[in-house]
Short mmCIF file of C-alpha atoms and ligand atoms in Angstrom, two decimals:
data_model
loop_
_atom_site.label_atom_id
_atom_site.label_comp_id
_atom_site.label_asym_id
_atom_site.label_seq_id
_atom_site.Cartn_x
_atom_site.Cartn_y
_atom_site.Cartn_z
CA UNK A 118 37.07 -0.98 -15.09
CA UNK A 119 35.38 -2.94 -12.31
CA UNK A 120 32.38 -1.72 -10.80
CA UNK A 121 33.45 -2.32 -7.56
CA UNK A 122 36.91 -1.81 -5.57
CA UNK A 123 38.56 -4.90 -5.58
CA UNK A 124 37.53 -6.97 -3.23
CA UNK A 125 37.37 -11.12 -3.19
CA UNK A 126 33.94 -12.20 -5.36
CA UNK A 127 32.98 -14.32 -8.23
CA UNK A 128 34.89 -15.62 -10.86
CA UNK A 129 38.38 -15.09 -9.53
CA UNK A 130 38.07 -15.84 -5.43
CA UNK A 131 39.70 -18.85 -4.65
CA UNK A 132 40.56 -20.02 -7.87
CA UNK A 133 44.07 -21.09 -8.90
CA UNK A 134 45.55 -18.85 -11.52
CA UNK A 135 48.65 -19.31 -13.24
CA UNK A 136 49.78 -15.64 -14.99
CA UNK A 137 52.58 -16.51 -17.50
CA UNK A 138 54.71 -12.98 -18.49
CA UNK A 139 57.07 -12.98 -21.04
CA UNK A 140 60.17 -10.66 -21.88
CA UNK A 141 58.89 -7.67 -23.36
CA UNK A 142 58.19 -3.71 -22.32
CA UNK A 143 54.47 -4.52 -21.21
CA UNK A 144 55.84 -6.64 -18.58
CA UNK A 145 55.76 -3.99 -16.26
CA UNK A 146 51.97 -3.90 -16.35
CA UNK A 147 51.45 -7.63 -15.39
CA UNK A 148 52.87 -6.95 -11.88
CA UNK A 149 49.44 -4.68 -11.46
CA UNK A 150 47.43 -7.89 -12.81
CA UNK A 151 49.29 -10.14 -10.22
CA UNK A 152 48.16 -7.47 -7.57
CA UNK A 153 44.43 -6.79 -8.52
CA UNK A 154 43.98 -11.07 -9.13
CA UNK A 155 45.16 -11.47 -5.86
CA UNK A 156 42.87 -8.84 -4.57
CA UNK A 157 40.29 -10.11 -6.36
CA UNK A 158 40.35 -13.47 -4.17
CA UNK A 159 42.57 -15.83 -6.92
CA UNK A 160 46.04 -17.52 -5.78
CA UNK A 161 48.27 -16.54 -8.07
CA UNK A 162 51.30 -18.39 -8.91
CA UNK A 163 53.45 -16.13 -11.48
CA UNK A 164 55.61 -17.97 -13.94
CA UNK A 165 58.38 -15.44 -15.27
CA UNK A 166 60.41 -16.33 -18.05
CA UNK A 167 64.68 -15.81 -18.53
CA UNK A 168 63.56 -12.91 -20.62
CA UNK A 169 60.79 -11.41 -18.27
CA UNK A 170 63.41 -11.82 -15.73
CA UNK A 171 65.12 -8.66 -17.84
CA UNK A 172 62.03 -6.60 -17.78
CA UNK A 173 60.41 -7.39 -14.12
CA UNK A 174 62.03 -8.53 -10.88
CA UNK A 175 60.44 -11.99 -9.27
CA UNK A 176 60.53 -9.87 -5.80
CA UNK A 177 58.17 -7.76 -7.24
CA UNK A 178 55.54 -10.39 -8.28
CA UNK A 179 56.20 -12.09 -4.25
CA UNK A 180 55.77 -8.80 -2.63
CA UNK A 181 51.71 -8.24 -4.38
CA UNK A 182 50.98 -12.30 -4.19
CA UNK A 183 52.52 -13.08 -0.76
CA UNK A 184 53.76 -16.22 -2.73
CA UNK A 185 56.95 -17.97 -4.40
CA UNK A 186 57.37 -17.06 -7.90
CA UNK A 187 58.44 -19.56 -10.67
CA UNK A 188 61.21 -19.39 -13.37
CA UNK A 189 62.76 -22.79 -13.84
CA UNK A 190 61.93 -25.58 -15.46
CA UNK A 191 64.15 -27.89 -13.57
CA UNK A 192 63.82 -26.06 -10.14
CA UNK A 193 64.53 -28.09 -6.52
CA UNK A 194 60.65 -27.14 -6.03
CA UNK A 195 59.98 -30.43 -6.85
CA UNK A 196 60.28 -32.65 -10.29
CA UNK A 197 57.54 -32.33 -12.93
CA UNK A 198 56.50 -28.64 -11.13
CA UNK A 199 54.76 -28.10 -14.66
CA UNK A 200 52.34 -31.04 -14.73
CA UNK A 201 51.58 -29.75 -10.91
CA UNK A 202 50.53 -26.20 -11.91
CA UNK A 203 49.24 -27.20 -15.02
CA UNK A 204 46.64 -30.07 -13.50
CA UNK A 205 45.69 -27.67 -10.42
CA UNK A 206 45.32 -24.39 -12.26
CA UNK A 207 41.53 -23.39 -12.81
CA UNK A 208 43.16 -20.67 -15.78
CA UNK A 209 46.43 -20.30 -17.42
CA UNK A 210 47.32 -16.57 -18.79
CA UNK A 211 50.23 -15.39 -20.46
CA UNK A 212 50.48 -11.29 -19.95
CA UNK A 213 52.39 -10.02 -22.26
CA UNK A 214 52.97 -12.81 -24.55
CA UNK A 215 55.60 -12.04 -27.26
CA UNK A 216 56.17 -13.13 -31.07
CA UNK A 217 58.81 -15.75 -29.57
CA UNK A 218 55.94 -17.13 -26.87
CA UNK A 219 53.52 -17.51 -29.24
CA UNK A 220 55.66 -19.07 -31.70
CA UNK A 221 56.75 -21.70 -28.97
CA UNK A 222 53.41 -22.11 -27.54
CA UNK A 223 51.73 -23.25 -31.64
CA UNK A 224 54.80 -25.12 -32.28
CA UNK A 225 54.01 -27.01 -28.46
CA UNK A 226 57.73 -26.49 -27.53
CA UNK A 227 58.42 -27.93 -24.16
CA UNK A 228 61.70 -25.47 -23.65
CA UNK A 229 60.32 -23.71 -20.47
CA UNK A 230 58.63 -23.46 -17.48
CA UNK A 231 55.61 -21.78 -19.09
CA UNK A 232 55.59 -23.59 -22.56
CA UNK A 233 55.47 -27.05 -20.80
CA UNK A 234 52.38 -26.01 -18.54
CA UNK A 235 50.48 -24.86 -21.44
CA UNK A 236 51.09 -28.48 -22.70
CA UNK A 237 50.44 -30.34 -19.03
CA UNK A 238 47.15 -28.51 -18.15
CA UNK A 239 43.63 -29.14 -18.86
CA UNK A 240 42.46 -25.45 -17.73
CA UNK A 241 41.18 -22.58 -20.15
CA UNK A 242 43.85 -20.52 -21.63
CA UNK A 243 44.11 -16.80 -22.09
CA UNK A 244 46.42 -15.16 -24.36
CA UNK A 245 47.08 -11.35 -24.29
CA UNK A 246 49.70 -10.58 -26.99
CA UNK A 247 52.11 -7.13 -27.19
CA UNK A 248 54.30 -6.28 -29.80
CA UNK A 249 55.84 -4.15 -32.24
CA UNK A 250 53.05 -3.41 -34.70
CA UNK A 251 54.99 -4.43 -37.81
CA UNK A 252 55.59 -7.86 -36.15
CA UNK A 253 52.52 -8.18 -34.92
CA UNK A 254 51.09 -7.33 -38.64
CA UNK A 255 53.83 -10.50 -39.74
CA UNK A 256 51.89 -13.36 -41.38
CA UNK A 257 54.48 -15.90 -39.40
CA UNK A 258 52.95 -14.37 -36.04
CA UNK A 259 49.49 -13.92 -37.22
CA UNK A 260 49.49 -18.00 -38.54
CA UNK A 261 50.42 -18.80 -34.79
CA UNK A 262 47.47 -16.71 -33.45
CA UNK A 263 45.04 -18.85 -35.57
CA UNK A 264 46.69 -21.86 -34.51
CA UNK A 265 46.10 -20.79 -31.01
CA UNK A 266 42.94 -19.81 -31.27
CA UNK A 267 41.43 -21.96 -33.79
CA UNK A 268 42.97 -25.33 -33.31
CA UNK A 269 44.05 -25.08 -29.53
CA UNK A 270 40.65 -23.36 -28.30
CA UNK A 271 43.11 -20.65 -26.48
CA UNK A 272 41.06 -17.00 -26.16
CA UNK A 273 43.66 -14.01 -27.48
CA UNK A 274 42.71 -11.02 -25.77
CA UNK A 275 43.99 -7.93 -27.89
CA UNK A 276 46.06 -6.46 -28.34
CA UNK A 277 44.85 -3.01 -29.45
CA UNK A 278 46.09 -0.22 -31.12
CA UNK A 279 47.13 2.26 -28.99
CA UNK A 280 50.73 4.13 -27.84
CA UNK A 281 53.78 1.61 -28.58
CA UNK A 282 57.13 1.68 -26.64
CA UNK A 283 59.16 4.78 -26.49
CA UNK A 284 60.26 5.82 -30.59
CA UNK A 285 57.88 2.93 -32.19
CA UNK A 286 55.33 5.43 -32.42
CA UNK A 287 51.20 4.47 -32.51
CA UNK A 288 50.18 1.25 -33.73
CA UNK A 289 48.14 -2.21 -33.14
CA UNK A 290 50.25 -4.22 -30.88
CA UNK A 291 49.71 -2.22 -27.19
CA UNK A 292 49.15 -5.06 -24.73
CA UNK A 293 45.66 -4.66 -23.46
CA UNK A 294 45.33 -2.38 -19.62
CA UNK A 295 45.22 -4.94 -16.85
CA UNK A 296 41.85 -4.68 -16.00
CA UNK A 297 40.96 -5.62 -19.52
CA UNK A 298 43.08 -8.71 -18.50
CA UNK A 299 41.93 -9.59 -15.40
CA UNK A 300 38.49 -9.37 -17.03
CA UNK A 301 39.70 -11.96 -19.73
CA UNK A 302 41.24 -13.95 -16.90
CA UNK A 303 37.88 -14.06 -15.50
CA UNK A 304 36.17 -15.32 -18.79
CA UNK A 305 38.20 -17.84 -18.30
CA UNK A 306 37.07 -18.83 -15.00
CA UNK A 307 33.47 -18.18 -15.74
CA UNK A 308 32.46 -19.25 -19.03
CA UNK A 309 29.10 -21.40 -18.91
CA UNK A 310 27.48 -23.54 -21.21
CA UNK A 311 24.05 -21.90 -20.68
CA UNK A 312 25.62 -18.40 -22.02
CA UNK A 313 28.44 -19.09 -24.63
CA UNK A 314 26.89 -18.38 -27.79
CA UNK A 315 24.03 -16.74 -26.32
CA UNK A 316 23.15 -13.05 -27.13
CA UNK A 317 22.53 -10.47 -24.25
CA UNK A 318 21.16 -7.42 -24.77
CA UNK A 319 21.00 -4.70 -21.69
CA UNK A 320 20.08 -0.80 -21.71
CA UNK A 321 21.82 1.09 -19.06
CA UNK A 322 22.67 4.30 -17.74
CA UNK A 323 20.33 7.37 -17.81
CA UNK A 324 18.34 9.38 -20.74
CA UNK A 325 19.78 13.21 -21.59
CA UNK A 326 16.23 14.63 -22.82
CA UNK A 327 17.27 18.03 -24.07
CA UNK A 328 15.12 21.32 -23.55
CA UNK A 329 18.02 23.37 -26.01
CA UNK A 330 21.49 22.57 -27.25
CA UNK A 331 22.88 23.11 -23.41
CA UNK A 332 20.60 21.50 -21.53
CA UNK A 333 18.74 18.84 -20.85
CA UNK A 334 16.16 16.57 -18.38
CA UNK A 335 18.23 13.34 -16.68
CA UNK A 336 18.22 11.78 -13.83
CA UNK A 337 21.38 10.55 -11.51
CA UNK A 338 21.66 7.00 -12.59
CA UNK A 339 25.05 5.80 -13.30
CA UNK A 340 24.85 3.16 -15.05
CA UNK A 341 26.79 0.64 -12.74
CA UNK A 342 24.29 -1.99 -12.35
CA UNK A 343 23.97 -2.75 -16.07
CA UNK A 344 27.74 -1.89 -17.04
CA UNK A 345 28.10 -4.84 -13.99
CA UNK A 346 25.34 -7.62 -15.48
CA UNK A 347 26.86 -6.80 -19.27
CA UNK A 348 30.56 -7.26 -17.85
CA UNK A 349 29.22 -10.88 -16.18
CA UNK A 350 27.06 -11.79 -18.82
CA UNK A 351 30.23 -11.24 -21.27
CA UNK A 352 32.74 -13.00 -18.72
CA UNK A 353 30.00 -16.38 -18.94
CA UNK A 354 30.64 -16.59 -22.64
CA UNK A 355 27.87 -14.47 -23.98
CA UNK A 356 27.49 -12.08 -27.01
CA UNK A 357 26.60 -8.97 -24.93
CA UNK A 358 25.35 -5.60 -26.68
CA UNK A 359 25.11 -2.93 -23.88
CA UNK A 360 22.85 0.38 -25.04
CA UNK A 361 23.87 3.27 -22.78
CA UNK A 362 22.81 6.21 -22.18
CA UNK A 363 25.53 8.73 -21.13
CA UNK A 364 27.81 7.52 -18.63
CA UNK A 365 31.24 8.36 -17.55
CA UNK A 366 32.56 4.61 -16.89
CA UNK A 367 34.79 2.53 -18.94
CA UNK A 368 33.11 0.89 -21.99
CA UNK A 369 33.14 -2.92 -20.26
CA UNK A 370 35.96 -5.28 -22.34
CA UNK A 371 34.42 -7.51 -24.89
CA UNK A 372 30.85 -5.80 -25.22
CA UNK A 373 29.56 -4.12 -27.92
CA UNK A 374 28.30 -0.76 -26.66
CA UNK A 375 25.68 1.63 -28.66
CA UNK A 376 25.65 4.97 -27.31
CA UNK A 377 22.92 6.61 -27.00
CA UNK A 378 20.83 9.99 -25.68
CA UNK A 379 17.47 9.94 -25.14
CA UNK A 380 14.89 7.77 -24.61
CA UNK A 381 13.42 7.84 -28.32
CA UNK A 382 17.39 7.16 -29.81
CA UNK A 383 17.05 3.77 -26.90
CA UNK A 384 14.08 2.54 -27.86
CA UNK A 385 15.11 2.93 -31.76
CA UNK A 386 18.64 1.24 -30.52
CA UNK A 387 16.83 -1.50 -28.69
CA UNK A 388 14.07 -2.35 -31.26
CA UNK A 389 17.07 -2.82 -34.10
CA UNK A 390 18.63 -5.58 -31.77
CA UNK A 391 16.51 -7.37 -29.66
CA UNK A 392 15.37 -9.65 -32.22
CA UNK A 393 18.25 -11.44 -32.05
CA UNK A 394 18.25 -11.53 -28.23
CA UNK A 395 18.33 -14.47 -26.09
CA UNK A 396 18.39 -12.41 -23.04
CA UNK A 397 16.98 -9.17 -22.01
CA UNK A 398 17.94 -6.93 -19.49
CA UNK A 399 16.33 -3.68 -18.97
CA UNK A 400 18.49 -1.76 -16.05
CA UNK A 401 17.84 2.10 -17.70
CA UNK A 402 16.66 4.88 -15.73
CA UNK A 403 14.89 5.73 -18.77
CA UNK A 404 12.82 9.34 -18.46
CA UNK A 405 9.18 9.04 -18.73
CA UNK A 406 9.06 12.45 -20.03
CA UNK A 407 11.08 14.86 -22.91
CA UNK A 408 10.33 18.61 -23.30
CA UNK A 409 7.56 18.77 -26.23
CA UNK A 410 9.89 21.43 -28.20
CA UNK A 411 13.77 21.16 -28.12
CA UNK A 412 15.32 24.59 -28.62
CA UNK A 413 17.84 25.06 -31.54
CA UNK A 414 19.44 27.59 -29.99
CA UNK A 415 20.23 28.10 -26.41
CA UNK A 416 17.75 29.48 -24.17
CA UNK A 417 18.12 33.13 -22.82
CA UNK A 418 17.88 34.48 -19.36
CA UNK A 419 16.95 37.77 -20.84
CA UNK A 420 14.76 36.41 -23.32
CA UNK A 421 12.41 34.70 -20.31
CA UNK A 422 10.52 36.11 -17.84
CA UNK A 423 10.96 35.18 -13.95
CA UNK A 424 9.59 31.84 -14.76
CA UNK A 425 9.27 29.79 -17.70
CA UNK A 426 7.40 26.66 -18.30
CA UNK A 427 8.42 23.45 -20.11
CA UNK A 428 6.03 21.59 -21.44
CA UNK A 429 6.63 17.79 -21.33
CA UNK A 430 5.37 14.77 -23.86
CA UNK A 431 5.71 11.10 -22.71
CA UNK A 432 8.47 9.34 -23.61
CA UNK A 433 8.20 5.33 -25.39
CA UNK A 434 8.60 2.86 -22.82
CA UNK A 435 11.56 1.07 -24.01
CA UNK A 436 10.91 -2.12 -22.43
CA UNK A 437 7.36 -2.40 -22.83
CA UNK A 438 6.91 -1.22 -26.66
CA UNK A 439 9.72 -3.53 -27.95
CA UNK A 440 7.83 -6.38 -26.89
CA UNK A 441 6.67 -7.48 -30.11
CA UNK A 442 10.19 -7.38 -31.75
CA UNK A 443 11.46 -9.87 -28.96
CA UNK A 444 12.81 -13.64 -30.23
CA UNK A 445 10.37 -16.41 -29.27
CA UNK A 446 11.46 -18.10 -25.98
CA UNK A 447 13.60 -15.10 -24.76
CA UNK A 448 14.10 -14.10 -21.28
CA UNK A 449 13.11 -10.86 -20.28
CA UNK A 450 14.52 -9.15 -17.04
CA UNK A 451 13.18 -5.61 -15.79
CA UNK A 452 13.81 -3.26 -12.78
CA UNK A 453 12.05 -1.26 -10.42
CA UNK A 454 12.60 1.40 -7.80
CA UNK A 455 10.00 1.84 -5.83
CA UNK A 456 8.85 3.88 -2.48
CA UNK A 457 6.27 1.62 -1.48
CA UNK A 458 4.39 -1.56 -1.97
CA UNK A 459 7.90 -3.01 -3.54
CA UNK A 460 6.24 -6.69 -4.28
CA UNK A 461 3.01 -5.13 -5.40
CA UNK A 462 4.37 -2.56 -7.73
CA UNK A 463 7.19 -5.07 -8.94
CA UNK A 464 4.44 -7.60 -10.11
CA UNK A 465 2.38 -5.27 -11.50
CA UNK A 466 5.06 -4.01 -13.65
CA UNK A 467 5.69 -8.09 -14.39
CA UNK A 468 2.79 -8.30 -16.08
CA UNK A 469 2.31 -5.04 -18.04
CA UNK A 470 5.88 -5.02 -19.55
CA UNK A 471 6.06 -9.11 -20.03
CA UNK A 472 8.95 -9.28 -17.74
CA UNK A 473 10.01 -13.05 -16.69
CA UNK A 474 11.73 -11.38 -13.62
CA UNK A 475 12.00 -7.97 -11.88
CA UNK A 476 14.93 -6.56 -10.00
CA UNK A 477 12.79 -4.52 -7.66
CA UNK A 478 15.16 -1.68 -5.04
CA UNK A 479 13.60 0.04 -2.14
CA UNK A 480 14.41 3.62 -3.38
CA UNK A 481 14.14 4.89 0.60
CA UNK A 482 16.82 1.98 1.75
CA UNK A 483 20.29 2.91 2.43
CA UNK A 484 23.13 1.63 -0.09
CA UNK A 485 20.39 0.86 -2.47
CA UNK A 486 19.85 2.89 -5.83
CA UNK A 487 21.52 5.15 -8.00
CA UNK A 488 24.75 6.73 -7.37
CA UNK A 489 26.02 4.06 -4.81
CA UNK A 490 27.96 1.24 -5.64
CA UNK A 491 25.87 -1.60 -3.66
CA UNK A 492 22.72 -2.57 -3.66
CA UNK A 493 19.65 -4.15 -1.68
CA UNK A 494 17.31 -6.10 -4.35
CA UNK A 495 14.26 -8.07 -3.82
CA UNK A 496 13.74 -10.66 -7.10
CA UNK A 497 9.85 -11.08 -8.33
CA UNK A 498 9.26 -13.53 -10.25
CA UNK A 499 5.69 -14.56 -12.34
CA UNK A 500 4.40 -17.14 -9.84
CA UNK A 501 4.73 -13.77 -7.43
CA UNK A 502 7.43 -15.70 -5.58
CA UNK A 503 9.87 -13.14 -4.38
CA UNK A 504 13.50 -13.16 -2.67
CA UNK A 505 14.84 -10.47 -1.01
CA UNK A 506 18.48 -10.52 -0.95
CA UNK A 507 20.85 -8.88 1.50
CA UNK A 508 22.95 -5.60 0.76
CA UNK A 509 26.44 -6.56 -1.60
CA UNK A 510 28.16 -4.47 -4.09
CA UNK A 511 26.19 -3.91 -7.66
CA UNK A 512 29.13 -6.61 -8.69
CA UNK A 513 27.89 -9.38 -6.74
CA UNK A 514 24.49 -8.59 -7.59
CA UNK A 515 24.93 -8.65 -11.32
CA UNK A 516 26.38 -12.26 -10.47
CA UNK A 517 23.15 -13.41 -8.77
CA UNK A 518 20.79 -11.51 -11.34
CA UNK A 519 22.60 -13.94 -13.82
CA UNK A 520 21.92 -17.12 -11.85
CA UNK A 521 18.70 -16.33 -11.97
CA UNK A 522 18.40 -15.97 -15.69
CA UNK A 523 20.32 -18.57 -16.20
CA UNK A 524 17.63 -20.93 -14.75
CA UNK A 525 15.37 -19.00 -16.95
CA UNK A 526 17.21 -19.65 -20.13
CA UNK A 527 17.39 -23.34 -19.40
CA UNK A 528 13.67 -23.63 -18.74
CA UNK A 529 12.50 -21.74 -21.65
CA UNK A 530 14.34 -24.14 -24.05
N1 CTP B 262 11.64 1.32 -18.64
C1 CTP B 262 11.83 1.47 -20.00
N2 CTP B 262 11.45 2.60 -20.63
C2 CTP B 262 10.84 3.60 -19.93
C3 CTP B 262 10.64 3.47 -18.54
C4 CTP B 262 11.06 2.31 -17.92
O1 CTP B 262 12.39 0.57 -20.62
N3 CTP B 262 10.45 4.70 -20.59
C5 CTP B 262 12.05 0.06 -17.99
C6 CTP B 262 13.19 0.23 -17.00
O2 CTP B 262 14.44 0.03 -17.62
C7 CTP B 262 12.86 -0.84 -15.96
C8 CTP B 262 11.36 -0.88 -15.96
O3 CTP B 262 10.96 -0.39 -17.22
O4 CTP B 262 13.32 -2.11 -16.35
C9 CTP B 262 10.67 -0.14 -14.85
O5 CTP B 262 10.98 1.19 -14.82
P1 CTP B 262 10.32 2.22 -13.78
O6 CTP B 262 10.82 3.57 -14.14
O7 CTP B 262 10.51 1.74 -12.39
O8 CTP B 262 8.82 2.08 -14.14
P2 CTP B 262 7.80 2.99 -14.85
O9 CTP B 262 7.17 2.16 -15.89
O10 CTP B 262 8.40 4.26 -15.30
O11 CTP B 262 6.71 3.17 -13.73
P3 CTP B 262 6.54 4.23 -12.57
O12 CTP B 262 7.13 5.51 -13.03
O13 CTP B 262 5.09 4.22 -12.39
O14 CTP B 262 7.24 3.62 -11.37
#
């Protein structure tokens, strides 16, 4: 799920999307992906066809994009309303595309609205089947994927296996939730040279360092600002692994996420994969400490007296001791949160952990840290140039922590 209430920002504001739903159950879940696109800052022109017409009412898609929706082929909109859409549409997605869709849209059938944009338009194109499982599992509908994908260049998003329409039981063919699509919709809209094909590798989240089986040393990081940059990074085109420590927000579409505990399960996690990382981002609140003897069994308040003590042994420094495991010509991004001498503290933590750039928050500025869902970052960078950049949501700023490393990438090859 989005960071960040929906709100107009990179990839989808002011971009022309064209949302394509076909006649099947799941149809009732694109009207939520009109809504949130629109919210999102996209103009969104829906294209229902005669059999989505059964499922969904075009009233419905009007009322959450304030504009006309589109179900003929030969309307009185004007002729040749497909080569229109298709040459001014930044993405095309169909949500939910059916076995009949996708066999039209290999075959390059020219029978409807839809069908003839896909052939008129230039612009990425997202795919986000739903089916029956059995048909779905059909070597006829499973050919057209492939052609889709591997001879068109089309991305399929899902579908997954999950809860099937009333009676058909569990199985892989549940259309993907819409802000899996909207995500997909933005990969689409984002996908960049300098990332696709690249690997990413961030830590996020917080460390759980127990002191018995019940409890443990953390800290209240949420993990929002690196569940944001692996999201974006992902959205560019990237192969993103996200390490996480425990969190409670969605698992972001398309990444590969390790979970993990404590600090000494991270740094294991992170030394196993960053040798095939282009990119490094290092947004954990990782503890510094872990009690010197975890309990087996739980602790007692009988067993103590009024106080008890716990003794503490540092912790690896995730960042810093996987520094000889890192690819040649990687870039390396780290974060700080500091109380005072922010520049000072950020550079000096530049140098000691080899970090190309540091993300550095003011831990005593409002809307800036942990649990909140903006931030206020300052960007420090070796030549001790640094930028601070106003307050924006931990969305935006994942956005602009990725500009940055993309310059970074490009320079270091
Ligand atoms: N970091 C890490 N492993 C640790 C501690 C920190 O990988 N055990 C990483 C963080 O993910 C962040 C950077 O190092 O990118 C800075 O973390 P911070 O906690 O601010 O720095 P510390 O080195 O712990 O320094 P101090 O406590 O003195 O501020």
């Amino acid at each position: 799920m989005p960071v960040t209430p929906l709100e107009p920002r990179r990839p989808w504001k002011g971009k022309r999307i064209v949302l394509g739903v076909t006649g099947g159950i799941a149809a009732y879940k694109a009207i939520q992906v009109a809504r949130d696109l629109t919210r999102l800052g996209g103009e969104v022109d829906v294209v229902l066809t005669k059999s989505a017409e059964k499922f969904v009412a075009s009233l419905t898609f009007e009322g959450v994009t304030g504009r006309p929706v589109l179900t003929d082929l030969f309307s009185a909109k004007g002729a040749a309303l497909h080569v229109r859409l298709g040459r001014d549409a930044d993405v095309v997605a169909v949500a939910p595309a059916t076995a009949d869709f996708l066999a039209r849209a290999a075959q390059g059938r020219a029978d409807d609205l839809i069908c003839t944009t896909l052939l008129a338009t230039s612009a990425p194109v997202v795919i986000c089947p739903a089916m029956n499982d059995k048909m779905y599992a059909h070597p006829q509908v499973q050919d057209n994927l492939d052609h889709l994908q591997n001879r068109l260049g089309y991305q399929i998003a899902g579908p997954v296996t999950g809860a099937l329409a009333v009676s058909e039981g569990v199985g892989r063919g549940r259309l993907i939730e819409p802000w899996q699509i909207e995500e997909a919709v933005g990969r689409g809209l984002a996908v960049d040279d300098a990332f696709m094909g690249k690997s990413v590798l961030v830590t996020a989240g917080p460390t759980q360092e127990p002191i018995d089986p019940v409890r443990y040393i953390g800290n209240h990081s949420s993990g929002r600002m690196g569940y944001a940059i692996a999201q974006a990074a992902w959205r560019r085109g990237a192969k993103v692994t996200l390490v996480s420590g425990p969190s409670a927000l969605d698992k972001p579409f398309g990444v590969d996420t390790v979970a993990v505990e404590t600090a000494q399960d991270m740094h294991v996690a992170v030394a196993e994969r960053i040798g095939d990382s282009d990119l490094n981002i290092f947004s954990a609140a990782v503890a510094d400490f872990r009690p010197t003897d975890s309990r087996d069994v739980k602790l007692k308040r009988n067993e103590s007296a009024d106080r008890i003590l716990v003794d503490l042994t540092e912790n690896p420094d995730v960042a810093r001791d996987t520094r000889a495991n890192r690819k040649k010509g990687s870039v390396n991004v780290g974060f700080a949160l500091e109380t005072e001498h922010l520049v000072n503290n950020a550079l000096a933590k530049l140098e000691s952990k080899d970090f190309d750039l540091v993300v550095a928050n003011d831990a005593n500025e409002e809307g800036a840290g942990f649990s909140v869902r903006t931030n206020r970052v300052t960007f420090v960078e070796k030549d001790a140039q640094s930028e601070r950049l106003p307050l924006m949501s931990k969305d935006q700023v994942a956005e602009e922590i990725l500009d940055r490393a993309r310059s970074l990438i490009i320079e270091s090859q």
